[in-house]
Amino acid sequence: MKWKLKKKILIVLIMPFDLFGYGLYRYTFHMRCEEVPELKLNDGATRIFLNTRGKHPELVSLELIELLKYMERSTDEVSRECKSKRIQEMHRRVCQIKASEKAEVKYMQTWEEKILIKQAGIAEGEQIGRSKEKTELVKKLSNKFSIEQIAEMLEIDISEVEKIIKEIAK
């Protein structure tokens, strides 16, 4: 039975290293069955891995090579060396966005928000981890020691030990 999705999916990954080690600028993959190589999964997906440090310029266009160099180092100098007008125009737009105070402020706010969210997540994870550790320790120690002794050993308030014991009992 043959089936095929109508939509094409293109996944492009740009890397500053050669993931596969053949020195190519571009590696293109289509889904294929490992056990039956002639059996293709016609899901419309194509995966392209681009290597900014390829060594075989004869296999790709000069514009792709210039784009990959520009992706690795988006400078005025690299842009000037490019023969491609599209890359030069892209660089001009990138410079405009970088020069825009409004865009810079928005970028910085987004960047700061991401950092704050990440820090909050880490702190919450650490707190949950410590809470679980305390609960496990109290559970292990409650059969052998008094609430006061457990609080002293864990260097926490007696009320916190009592609270944990109540949670364990539930």
Short mmCIF file of C-alpha atoms in Angstrom, two decimals:
data_model
loop_
_atom_site.label_atom_id
_atom_site.label_comp_id
_atom_site.label_asym_id
_atom_site.label_seq_id
_atom_site.Cartn_x
_atom_site.Cartn_y
_atom_site.Cartn_z
CA MET A 1 0.00 0.00 0.00
CA LYS A 2 1.38 3.40 -0.98
CA TRP A 3 0.52 6.58 0.84
CA LYS A 4 1.87 10.05 0.71
CA LEU A 5 1.28 13.22 2.68
CA LYS A 6 0.40 16.26 0.62
CA LYS A 7 2.47 18.75 2.58
CA LYS A 8 6.22 18.90 2.18
CA ILE A 9 8.27 19.34 5.35
CA LEU A 10 11.77 20.77 5.19
CA ILE A 11 13.99 20.63 8.26
CA VAL A 12 17.25 22.57 7.93
CA LEU A 13 20.00 22.45 10.53
CA ILE A 14 23.01 24.76 10.16
CA MET A 15 26.11 23.69 12.08
CA PRO A 16 29.61 25.11 12.42
CA PHE A 17 31.06 21.61 12.21
CA ASP A 18 30.83 18.53 10.01
CA LEU A 19 28.42 16.19 11.78
CA PHE A 20 29.03 13.30 9.41
CA GLY A 21 32.73 13.76 8.60
CA TYR A 22 32.63 13.67 4.78
CA GLY A 23 33.63 17.32 4.29
CA LEU A 24 30.39 18.22 2.53
CA TYR A 25 28.58 21.53 2.81
CA ARG A 26 25.18 19.83 2.53
CA TYR A 27 23.79 16.44 3.54
CA THR A 28 20.21 15.74 2.42
CA PHE A 29 18.12 12.93 3.96
CA HIS A 30 14.75 11.39 3.12
CA MET A 31 13.11 8.81 5.35
CA ARG A 32 14.05 5.29 4.35
CA CYS A 33 13.45 1.94 6.05
CA GLU A 34 16.61 0.53 7.62
CA GLU A 35 15.66 -3.10 7.02
CA VAL A 36 14.30 -2.57 3.50
CA PRO A 37 16.32 0.32 1.98
CA GLU A 38 14.15 0.55 -1.13
CA LEU A 39 11.09 1.16 1.11
CA LYS A 40 10.66 4.89 1.62
CA LEU A 41 8.41 6.58 4.12
CA ASN A 42 6.79 9.14 1.88
CA ASP A 43 6.00 11.55 4.68
CA GLY A 44 7.12 14.57 2.69
CA ALA A 45 9.93 15.31 5.13
CA THR A 46 13.39 16.24 3.92
CA ARG A 47 16.19 16.87 6.40
CA ILE A 48 19.11 19.00 5.30
CA PHE A 49 22.22 19.37 7.44
CA LEU A 50 24.37 22.32 6.40
CA ASN A 51 28.03 22.45 7.43
CA THR A 52 29.59 25.94 7.50
CA ARG A 53 33.04 24.38 7.11
CA GLY A 54 32.58 22.15 4.07
CA LYS A 55 35.48 21.30 1.76
CA HIS A 56 33.82 20.44 -1.55
CA PRO A 57 32.65 23.70 -3.19
CA GLU A 58 32.10 21.94 -6.52
CA LEU A 59 29.04 20.14 -5.07
CA VAL A 60 27.04 23.25 -4.06
CA SER A 61 26.40 26.77 -5.28
CA LEU A 62 28.75 29.64 -4.48
CA GLU A 63 25.78 31.47 -2.94
CA LEU A 64 25.21 28.65 -0.43
CA ILE A 65 28.89 28.69 0.54
CA GLU A 66 28.75 32.48 0.99
CA LEU A 67 25.56 32.18 3.05
CA LEU A 68 27.15 29.58 5.34
CA LYS A 69 30.24 31.78 5.80
CA TYR A 70 27.94 34.70 6.58
CA MET A 71 25.95 32.60 9.07
CA GLU A 72 29.14 31.76 10.89
CA ARG A 73 30.47 35.34 10.91
CA SER A 74 27.80 37.97 10.17
CA THR A 75 30.21 40.90 9.78
CA ASP A 76 30.47 43.82 7.36
CA GLU A 77 33.71 42.32 6.06
CA VAL A 78 32.19 38.92 5.24
CA SER A 79 29.15 40.61 3.68
CA ARG A 80 31.38 42.76 1.43
CA GLU A 81 33.23 39.66 0.22
CA CYS A 82 29.94 38.04 -0.85
CA LYS A 83 29.02 38.28 -4.52
CA SER A 84 25.40 37.47 -3.71
CA LYS A 85 23.16 40.53 -3.66
CA ARG A 86 20.64 38.62 -1.53
CA ILE A 87 23.20 38.07 1.23
CA GLN A 88 24.27 41.72 1.07
CA GLU A 89 20.60 42.78 1.35
CA MET A 90 20.09 40.38 4.25
CA HIS A 91 23.14 41.89 5.99
CA ARG A 92 21.76 45.38 5.43
CA ARG A 93 18.48 44.38 7.08
CA VAL A 94 20.27 42.67 9.97
CA CYS A 95 22.26 45.87 10.55
CA GLN A 96 19.06 47.94 10.48
CA ILE A 97 17.46 45.72 13.09
CA LYS A 98 20.59 45.78 15.25
CA ALA A 99 20.69 49.59 14.99
CA SER A 100 17.04 49.94 15.98
CA GLU A 101 16.78 50.86 19.66
CA LYS A 102 13.24 49.53 19.79
CA ALA A 103 14.31 46.12 18.45
CA GLU A 104 17.31 46.05 20.79
CA VAL A 105 15.17 46.81 23.85
CA LYS A 106 12.63 44.14 22.86
CA TYR A 107 15.42 41.60 22.31
CA MET A 108 17.04 42.39 25.65
CA GLN A 109 13.70 42.16 27.48
CA THR A 110 12.99 38.79 25.90
CA TRP A 111 16.50 37.59 26.73
CA GLU A 112 16.17 38.73 30.36
CA GLU A 113 12.72 37.11 30.67
CA LYS A 114 14.11 33.79 29.42
CA ILE A 115 16.94 33.95 31.95
CA LEU A 116 14.51 34.75 34.80
CA ILE A 117 12.20 31.89 33.78
CA LYS A 118 15.16 29.50 33.62
CA GLN A 119 16.46 30.63 37.02
CA ALA A 120 12.99 30.28 38.56
CA GLY A 121 12.68 26.77 37.11
CA ILE A 122 16.08 25.76 38.47
CA ALA A 123 15.26 27.18 41.91
CA GLU A 124 11.89 25.40 41.95
CA GLY A 125 13.51 22.13 40.90
CA GLU A 126 16.14 22.46 43.63
CA GLN A 127 13.46 23.23 46.20
CA ILE A 128 11.40 20.21 45.14
CA GLY A 129 14.52 18.06 45.26
CA ARG A 130 15.41 19.27 48.77
CA SER A 131 11.81 18.77 49.89
CA LYS A 132 11.78 15.19 48.60
CA GLU A 133 15.17 14.50 50.23
CA LYS A 134 13.91 15.85 53.57
CA THR A 135 10.75 13.77 53.30
CA GLU A 136 12.76 10.62 52.60
CA LEU A 137 15.16 11.34 55.47
CA VAL A 138 12.34 12.04 57.92
CA LYS A 139 10.60 8.84 56.77
CA LYS A 140 13.78 6.81 57.44
CA LEU A 141 14.57 8.50 60.74
CA SER A 142 11.05 8.64 62.20
CA ASN A 143 11.11 5.00 63.31
CA LYS A 144 14.33 5.41 65.29
CA PHE A 145 14.44 9.01 66.51
CA SER A 146 12.21 11.61 68.10
CA ILE A 147 10.93 14.66 66.24
CA GLU A 148 13.37 16.84 68.17
CA GLN A 149 16.34 14.62 67.27
CA ILE A 150 15.36 14.57 63.58
CA ALA A 151 15.02 18.38 63.53
CA GLU A 152 18.46 18.72 65.09
CA MET A 153 20.08 16.24 62.68
CA LEU A 154 18.54 17.91 59.61
CA GLU A 155 19.06 21.40 61.02
CA ILE A 156 15.41 22.37 60.48
CA ASP A 157 12.57 23.54 62.74
CA ILE A 158 10.54 21.00 64.70
CA SER A 159 7.40 22.39 63.03
CA GLU A 160 8.81 21.50 59.61
CA VAL A 161 9.51 17.93 60.75
CA GLU A 162 5.95 17.68 62.14
CA LYS A 163 4.56 18.98 58.84
CA ILE A 164 6.54 16.40 56.86
CA ILE A 165 5.40 13.58 59.17
CA LYS A 166 1.76 14.66 58.65
CA GLU A 167 2.29 14.60 54.84
CA ILE A 168 3.83 11.12 55.07
CA ALA A 169 0.87 9.90 57.13
CA LYS A 170 -1.58 11.01 54.39
#
